[in-house]
mmCIF file with all atom_site columns, C-alpha atoms in Angstrom:
data_model
loop_
_atom_site.group_PDB
_atom_site.id
_atom_site.type_symbol
_atom_site.label_atom_id
_atom_site.label_alt_id
_atom_site.label_comp_id
_atom_site.label_asym_id
_atom_site.label_entity_id
_atom_site.label_seq_id
_atom_site.pdbx_PDB_ins_code
_atom_site.Cartn_x
_atom_site.Cartn_y
_atom_site.Cartn_z
_atom_site.occupancy
_atom_site.B_iso_or_equiv
_atom_site.pdbx_formal_charge
_atom_site.auth_seq_id
_atom_site.auth_comp_id
_atom_site.auth_asym_id
_atom_site.auth_atom_id
_atom_site.pdbx_PDB_model_num
ATOM 1   C CA . MET A 1 1   ? 2.042   -12.546 1.560   1.00 85.00 ? 168 MET A CA 1
ATOM 2   C CA . ASN A 1 2   ? -0.672  -14.117 -0.524  1.00 90.00 ? 169 ASN A CA 1
ATOM 3   C CA . ILE A 1 3   ? -2.901  -12.116 -2.820  1.00 93.00 ? 170 ILE A CA 1
ATOM 4   C CA . THR A 1 4   ? -6.165  -13.863 -3.758  1.00 92.00 ? 171 THR A CA 1
ATOM 5   C CA . ASN A 1 5   ? -8.912  -13.092 -6.260  1.00 93.00 ? 172 ASN A CA 1
ATOM 6   C CA . GLU A 1 6   ? -11.080 -12.149 -3.399  1.00 94.00 ? 173 GLU A CA 1
ATOM 7   C CA . ASP A 1 7   ? -8.539  -9.441  -2.443  1.00 94.00 ? 174 ASP A CA 1
ATOM 8   C CA . LEU A 1 8   ? -8.530  -8.167  -6.032  1.00 94.00 ? 175 LEU A CA 1
ATOM 9   C CA . LEU A 1 9   ? -12.346 -8.036  -6.074  1.00 94.00 ? 176 LEU A CA 1
ATOM 10  C CA . ASN A 1 10  ? -12.116 -5.607  -3.162  1.00 93.00 ? 177 ASN A CA 1
ATOM 11  C CA . GLU A 1 11  ? -10.327 -3.269  -5.559  1.00 93.00 ? 178 GLU A CA 1
ATOM 12  C CA . VAL A 1 12  ? -12.079 -4.035  -8.886  1.00 94.00 ? 179 VAL A CA 1
ATOM 13  C CA . SER A 1 13  ? -15.405 -5.561  -9.911  1.00 93.00 ? 180 SER A CA 1
ATOM 14  C CA . GLN A 1 14  ? -15.727 -9.191  -11.133 1.00 94.00 ? 181 GLN A CA 1
ATOM 15  C CA . GLU A 1 15  ? -16.433 -7.843  -14.624 1.00 93.00 ? 182 GLU A CA 1
ATOM 16  C CA . GLN A 1 16  ? -13.251 -5.687  -14.536 1.00 93.00 ? 183 GLN A CA 1
ATOM 17  C CA . LEU A 1 17  ? -11.162 -8.535  -13.388 1.00 94.00 ? 184 LEU A CA 1
ATOM 18  C CA . VAL A 1 18  ? -12.416 -10.778 -16.150 1.00 93.00 ? 185 VAL A CA 1
ATOM 19  C CA . GLU A 1 19  ? -11.711 -8.024  -18.725 1.00 93.00 ? 186 GLU A CA 1
ATOM 20  C CA . LEU A 1 20  ? -8.229  -7.363  -17.326 1.00 93.00 ? 187 LEU A CA 1
ATOM 21  C CA . SER A 1 21  ? -7.282  -11.078 -17.271 1.00 93.00 ? 188 SER A CA 1
ATOM 22  C CA . ASP A 1 22  ? -8.845  -12.072 -20.568 1.00 90.00 ? 189 ASP A CA 1
ATOM 23  C CA . LEU A 1 23  ? -5.977  -11.424 -22.950 1.00 87.00 ? 190 LEU A CA 1
ATOM 24  C CA . GLU A 1 24  ? -7.210  -13.966 -25.495 1.00 85.00 ? 191 GLU A CA 1
ATOM 25  C CA . GLY A 1 25  ? -10.764 -12.660 -25.817 1.00 84.00 ? 192 GLY A CA 1
ATOM 26  C CA . ALA A 1 26  ? -12.510 -15.830 -24.330 1.00 85.00 ? 193 ALA A CA 1
ATOM 27  C CA . ALA A 1 27  ? -14.767 -13.676 -22.098 1.00 86.00 ? 194 ALA A CA 1
ATOM 28  C CA . ALA A 1 28  ? -13.634 -15.729 -19.111 1.00 89.00 ? 195 ALA A CA 1
ATOM 29  C CA . LEU A 1 29  ? -11.404 -15.230 -16.144 1.00 92.00 ? 196 LEU A CA 1
ATOM 30  C CA . ASN A 1 30  ? -7.851  -16.313 -16.943 1.00 92.00 ? 197 ASN A CA 1
ATOM 31  C CA . GLN A 1 31  ? -6.285  -17.416 -13.630 1.00 94.00 ? 198 GLN A CA 1
ATOM 32  C CA . ALA A 1 32  ? -2.815  -17.743 -15.239 1.00 94.00 ? 199 ALA A CA 1
ATOM 33  C CA . VAL A 1 33  ? -2.673  -14.113 -16.226 1.00 94.00 ? 200 VAL A CA 1
ATOM 34  C CA . ILE A 1 34  ? -3.774  -13.076 -12.748 1.00 95.00 ? 201 ILE A CA 1
ATOM 35  C CA . ASP A 1 35  ? -1.150  -15.320 -11.142 1.00 95.00 ? 202 ASP A CA 1
ATOM 36  C CA . ASP A 1 36  ? 1.513   -13.783 -13.361 1.00 95.00 ? 203 ASP A CA 1
ATOM 37  C CA . ALA A 1 37  ? 0.383   -10.250 -12.436 1.00 95.00 ? 204 ALA A CA 1
ATOM 38  C CA . VAL A 1 38  ? 0.513   -11.243 -8.724  1.00 95.00 ? 205 VAL A CA 1
ATOM 39  C CA . ASN A 1 39  ? 4.020   -12.689 -9.081  1.00 96.00 ? 206 ASN A CA 1
ATOM 40  C CA . ASP A 1 40  ? 5.167   -9.471  -10.851 1.00 95.00 ? 207 ASP A CA 1
ATOM 41  C CA . ALA A 1 41  ? 3.613   -7.329  -8.068  1.00 95.00 ? 208 ALA A CA 1
ATOM 42  C CA . LEU A 1 42  ? 5.225   -9.427  -5.364  1.00 95.00 ? 209 LEU A CA 1
ATOM 43  C CA . SER A 1 43  ? 8.560   -9.373  -7.194  1.00 95.00 ? 210 SER A CA 1
ATOM 44  C CA . LEU A 1 44  ? 8.443   -5.552  -7.165  1.00 95.00 ? 211 LEU A CA 1
ATOM 45  C CA . ILE A 1 45  ? 7.725   -5.477  -3.441  1.00 95.00 ? 212 ILE A CA 1
ATOM 46  C CA . LYS A 1 46  ? 10.589  -7.929  -2.853  1.00 95.00 ? 213 LYS A CA 1
ATOM 47  C CA . SER A 1 47  ? 12.930  -5.641  -4.668  1.00 95.00 ? 214 SER A CA 1
ATOM 48  C CA . PHE A 1 48  ? 12.365  -3.155  -1.846  1.00 94.00 ? 215 PHE A CA 1
ATOM 49  C CA . ILE A 1 49  ? 11.793  -5.192  1.285   1.00 93.00 ? 216 ILE A CA 1
ATOM 50  C CA . PRO A 1 50  ? 11.907  -8.818  2.488   1.00 92.00 ? 217 PRO A CA 1
ATOM 51  C CA . MET A 1 51  ? 8.400   -10.181 2.192   1.00 90.00 ? 218 MET A CA 1
ATOM 52  C CA . PRO A 1 52  ? 6.858   -10.416 5.634   1.00 88.00 ? 219 PRO A CA 1
ATOM 53  C CA . ALA A 1 53  ? 4.794   -13.331 6.689   1.00 86.00 ? 220 ALA A CA 1
ATOM 54  C CA . ASN A 1 54  ? 2.344   -11.062 8.503   1.00 90.00 ? 221 ASN A CA 1
ATOM 55  C CA . PRO A 1 55  ? 2.090   -7.881  6.386   1.00 91.00 ? 222 PRO A CA 1
ATOM 56  C CA . THR A 1 56  ? 0.396   -4.618  7.512   1.00 91.00 ? 223 THR A CA 1
ATOM 57  C CA . PRO A 1 57  ? -2.975  -3.821  5.786   1.00 92.00 ? 224 PRO A CA 1
ATOM 58  C CA . LEU A 1 58  ? -1.168  -1.014  3.943   1.00 93.00 ? 225 LEU A CA 1
ATOM 59  C CA . LEU A 1 59  ? 1.391   -3.454  2.491   1.00 93.00 ? 226 LEU A CA 1
ATOM 60  C CA . LYS A 1 60  ? -1.409  -5.916  1.509   1.00 94.00 ? 227 LYS A CA 1
ATOM 61  C CA . LYS A 1 61  ? -3.234  -3.042  -0.191  1.00 95.00 ? 228 LYS A CA 1
ATOM 62  C CA . ILE A 1 62  ? -0.105  -2.111  -2.044  1.00 95.00 ? 229 ILE A CA 1
ATOM 63  C CA . GLY A 1 63  ? 0.298   -5.676  -3.339  1.00 95.00 ? 230 GLY A CA 1
ATOM 64  C CA . VAL A 1 64  ? -3.352  -5.675  -4.511  1.00 95.00 ? 231 VAL A CA 1
ATOM 65  C CA . GLU A 1 65  ? -2.948  -2.330  -6.250  1.00 96.00 ? 232 GLU A CA 1
ATOM 66  C CA . LEU A 1 66  ? 0.282   -3.371  -7.869  1.00 96.00 ? 233 LEU A CA 1
ATOM 67  C CA . THR A 1 67  ? -1.395  -6.523  -9.173  1.00 95.00 ? 234 THR A CA 1
ATOM 68  C CA . VAL A 1 68  ? -4.206  -4.486  -10.683 1.00 95.00 ? 235 VAL A CA 1
ATOM 69  C CA . TYR A 1 69  ? -1.659  -2.122  -12.196 1.00 95.00 ? 236 TYR A CA 1
ATOM 70  C CA . GLU A 1 70  ? 0.201   -5.039  -13.702 1.00 95.00 ? 237 GLU A CA 1
ATOM 71  C CA . LEU A 1 71  ? -3.053  -6.392  -15.247 1.00 95.00 ? 238 LEU A CA 1
ATOM 72  C CA . ARG A 1 72  ? -3.718  -2.976  -16.679 1.00 94.00 ? 239 ARG A CA 1
ATOM 73  C CA . LYS A 1 73  ? -0.133  -2.866  -18.013 1.00 94.00 ? 240 LYS A CA 1
ATOM 74  C CA . LYS A 1 74  ? -0.582  -6.141  -19.788 1.00 92.00 ? 241 LYS A CA 1
ATOM 75  C CA . ASN A 1 75  ? -3.757  -4.704  -21.483 1.00 91.00 ? 242 ASN A CA 1
ATOM 76  C CA . GLU A 1 76  ? -2.029  -1.308  -22.251 1.00 92.00 ? 243 GLU A CA 1
ATOM 77  C CA . LEU A 1 77  ? -4.716  0.383   -20.110 1.00 91.00 ? 244 LEU A CA 1
ATOM 78  C CA . VAL A 1 78  ? -2.395  2.366   -17.802 1.00 91.00 ? 245 VAL A CA 1
ATOM 79  C CA . SER A 1 79  ? -3.664  5.940   -17.294 1.00 92.00 ? 246 SER A CA 1
ATOM 80  C CA . ASP A 1 80  ? -1.790  8.889   -16.031 1.00 94.00 ? 247 ASP A CA 1
ATOM 81  C CA . ASN A 1 81  ? -3.574  8.480   -12.694 1.00 94.00 ? 248 ASN A CA 1
ATOM 82  C CA . ASN A 1 82  ? -2.345  4.860   -12.528 1.00 92.00 ? 249 ASN A CA 1
ATOM 83  C CA . LYS A 1 83  ? 1.206   6.081   -13.129 1.00 94.00 ? 250 LYS A CA 1
ATOM 84  C CA . GLU A 1 84  ? 0.918   8.654   -10.413 1.00 95.00 ? 251 GLU A CA 1
ATOM 85  C CA . ARG A 1 85  ? -0.333  6.011   -7.935  1.00 94.00 ? 252 ARG A CA 1
ATOM 86  C CA . PHE A 1 86  ? 2.481   3.724   -8.940  1.00 95.00 ? 253 PHE A CA 1
ATOM 87  C CA . LYS A 1 87  ? 5.028   6.484   -8.048  1.00 95.00 ? 254 LYS A CA 1
ATOM 88  C CA . GLU A 1 88  ? 3.240   6.908   -4.688  1.00 95.00 ? 255 GLU A CA 1
ATOM 89  C CA . ILE A 1 89  ? 3.443   3.197   -4.043  1.00 94.00 ? 256 ILE A CA 1
ATOM 90  C CA . GLU A 1 90  ? 7.190   3.160   -4.834  1.00 95.00 ? 257 GLU A CA 1
ATOM 91  C CA . ALA A 1 91  ? 7.566   5.998   -2.322  1.00 94.00 ? 258 ALA A CA 1
ATOM 92  C CA . TYR A 1 92  ? 5.734   3.976   0.370   1.00 94.00 ? 259 TYR A CA 1
ATOM 93  C CA . LEU A 1 93  ? 7.977   0.972   -0.456  1.00 94.00 ? 260 LEU A CA 1
ATOM 94  C CA . SER A 1 94  ? 11.113  3.147   -0.147  1.00 94.00 ? 261 SER A CA 1
ATOM 95  C CA . LYS A 1 95  ? 9.960   4.370   3.257   1.00 93.00 ? 262 LYS A CA 1
ATOM 96  C CA . MET A 1 96  ? 9.371   0.743   4.319   1.00 92.00 ? 263 MET A CA 1
ATOM 97  C CA . ALA A 1 97  ? 12.813  -0.162  3.045   1.00 93.00 ? 264 ALA A CA 1
ATOM 98  C CA . LYS A 1 98  ? 14.326  2.594   5.199   1.00 92.00 ? 265 LYS A CA 1
ATOM 99  C CA . GLY A 1 99  ? 12.401  1.455   8.225   1.00 89.00 ? 266 GLY A CA 1
ATOM 100 C CA . SER A 1 100 ? 10.372  4.542   8.658   1.00 88.00 ? 267 SER A CA 1
ATOM 101 C CA . MET A 1 101 ? 7.081   2.632   7.866   1.00 88.00 ? 268 MET A CA 1
ATOM 102 C CA . PRO A 1 102 ? 6.265   -0.739  9.333   1.00 88.00 ? 269 PRO A CA 1
ATOM 103 C CA . THR A 1 103 ? 5.954   -3.846  7.170   1.00 87.00 ? 270 THR A CA 1
ATOM 104 C CA . THR A 1 104 ? 4.470   -6.309  9.677   1.00 88.00 ? 271 THR A CA 1
ATOM 105 C CA . ILE A 1 105 ? 1.616   -6.009  12.047  1.00 83.00 ? 272 ILE A CA 1
ATOM 106 C CA . ALA A 1 106 ? 3.922   -6.629  15.027  1.00 79.00 ? 273 ALA A CA 1
ATOM 107 C CA . GLU A 1 107 ? 6.084   -3.638  14.014  1.00 66.00 ? 274 GLU A CA 1
ATOM 108 C CA . GLN A 1 108 ? 2.937   -1.529  13.594  1.00 63.00 ? 275 GLN A CA 1
ATOM 109 C CA . ASP A 1 109 ? 1.595   -2.490  16.971  1.00 64.00 ? 276 ASP A CA 1
ATOM 110 C CA . SER A 1 110 ? 4.908   -1.799  18.802  1.00 60.00 ? 277 SER A CA 1
ATOM 111 C CA . GLY A 1 111 ? 5.271   1.534   17.005  1.00 54.00 ? 278 GLY A CA 1
ATOM 112 C CA . SER A 1 112 ? 1.917   2.794   18.126  1.00 49.00 ? 279 SER A CA 1
ATOM 113 C CA . LYS A 1 113 ? 2.706   2.436   21.834  1.00 50.00 ? 280 LYS A CA 1
ATOM 114 C CA . ARG A 1 114 ? 4.184   5.715   22.628  1.00 50.00 ? 281 ARG A CA 1
ATOM 115 C CA . SER A 1 115 ? 5.352   7.067   25.904  1.00 49.00 ? 282 SER A CA 1
ATOM 116 C CA . LYS A 1 116 ? 2.865   9.383   27.633  1.00 50.00 ? 283 LYS A CA 1
ATOM 117 C CA . SER A 1 117 ? 5.665   11.513  29.175  1.00 50.00 ? 284 SER A CA 1
ATOM 118 C CA . PHE A 1 118 ? 6.298   15.005  27.966  1.00 51.00 ? 285 PHE A CA 1
ATOM 119 C CA . ALA A 1 119 ? 9.572   16.982  27.775  1.00 55.00 ? 286 ALA A CA 1
ATOM 120 C CA . PHE A 1 120 ? 8.127   20.262  28.850  1.00 54.00 ? 287 PHE A CA 1
ATOM 121 C CA . LYS A 1 121 ? 6.582   21.148  32.162  1.00 57.00 ? 288 LYS A CA 1
ATOM 122 C CA . THR A 1 122 ? 4.809   24.381  33.007  1.00 58.00 ? 289 THR A CA 1
ATOM 123 C CA . SER A 1 123 ? 4.115   26.061  36.200  1.00 62.00 ? 290 SER A CA 1
ATOM 124 C CA . LYS A 1 124 ? 1.400   28.502  37.063  1.00 66.00 ? 291 LYS A CA 1
ATOM 125 C CA . ARG A 1 125 ? 2.555   32.072  37.168  1.00 65.00 ? 292 ARG A CA 1
ATOM 126 C CA . LYS A 1 126 ? 0.560   35.056  38.231  1.00 69.00 ? 293 LYS A CA 1
ATOM 127 C CA . LEU A 1 127 ? 0.972   37.911  35.838  1.00 66.00 ? 294 LEU A CA 1
ATOM 128 C CA . GLU A 1 128 ? 0.926   41.375  37.387  1.00 71.00 ? 295 GLU A CA 1
ATOM 129 C CA . LYS A 1 129 ? 0.130   44.538  35.613  1.00 72.00 ? 296 LYS A CA 1
ATOM 130 C CA . ARG A 1 130 ? 2.904   47.147  35.648  1.00 72.00 ? 297 ARG A CA 1
ATOM 131 C CA . VAL A 1 131 ? 1.967   50.715  36.299  1.00 66.00 ? 298 VAL A CA 1
#
């Protein structure tokens, strides 16, 4: 899985990305800091699951959100909401590790093809009023 600056810009604005990556106060985008945050995010994901070549959109979004979280952490800007979202992301990764959530698009597609058969059958009954 590859996380690009373009992916990050879908989550935060250009200005925010510059602010989060500019640890030295140069008022410029620091690609080395962003790459380090991406590597930290991917390492966390890899600690739960093997990294798929073709991740689901949810897993890609998790990678992007973790990267932004890592950038905020480097700047000591992690809020309580960020911490709660981090816990939610860990829960998603745990579910993916257990196999209850798909990690690749192929798994997602095969999981959505459910059988149309039903276990219960009903028959029409005529109800009569007792007197």
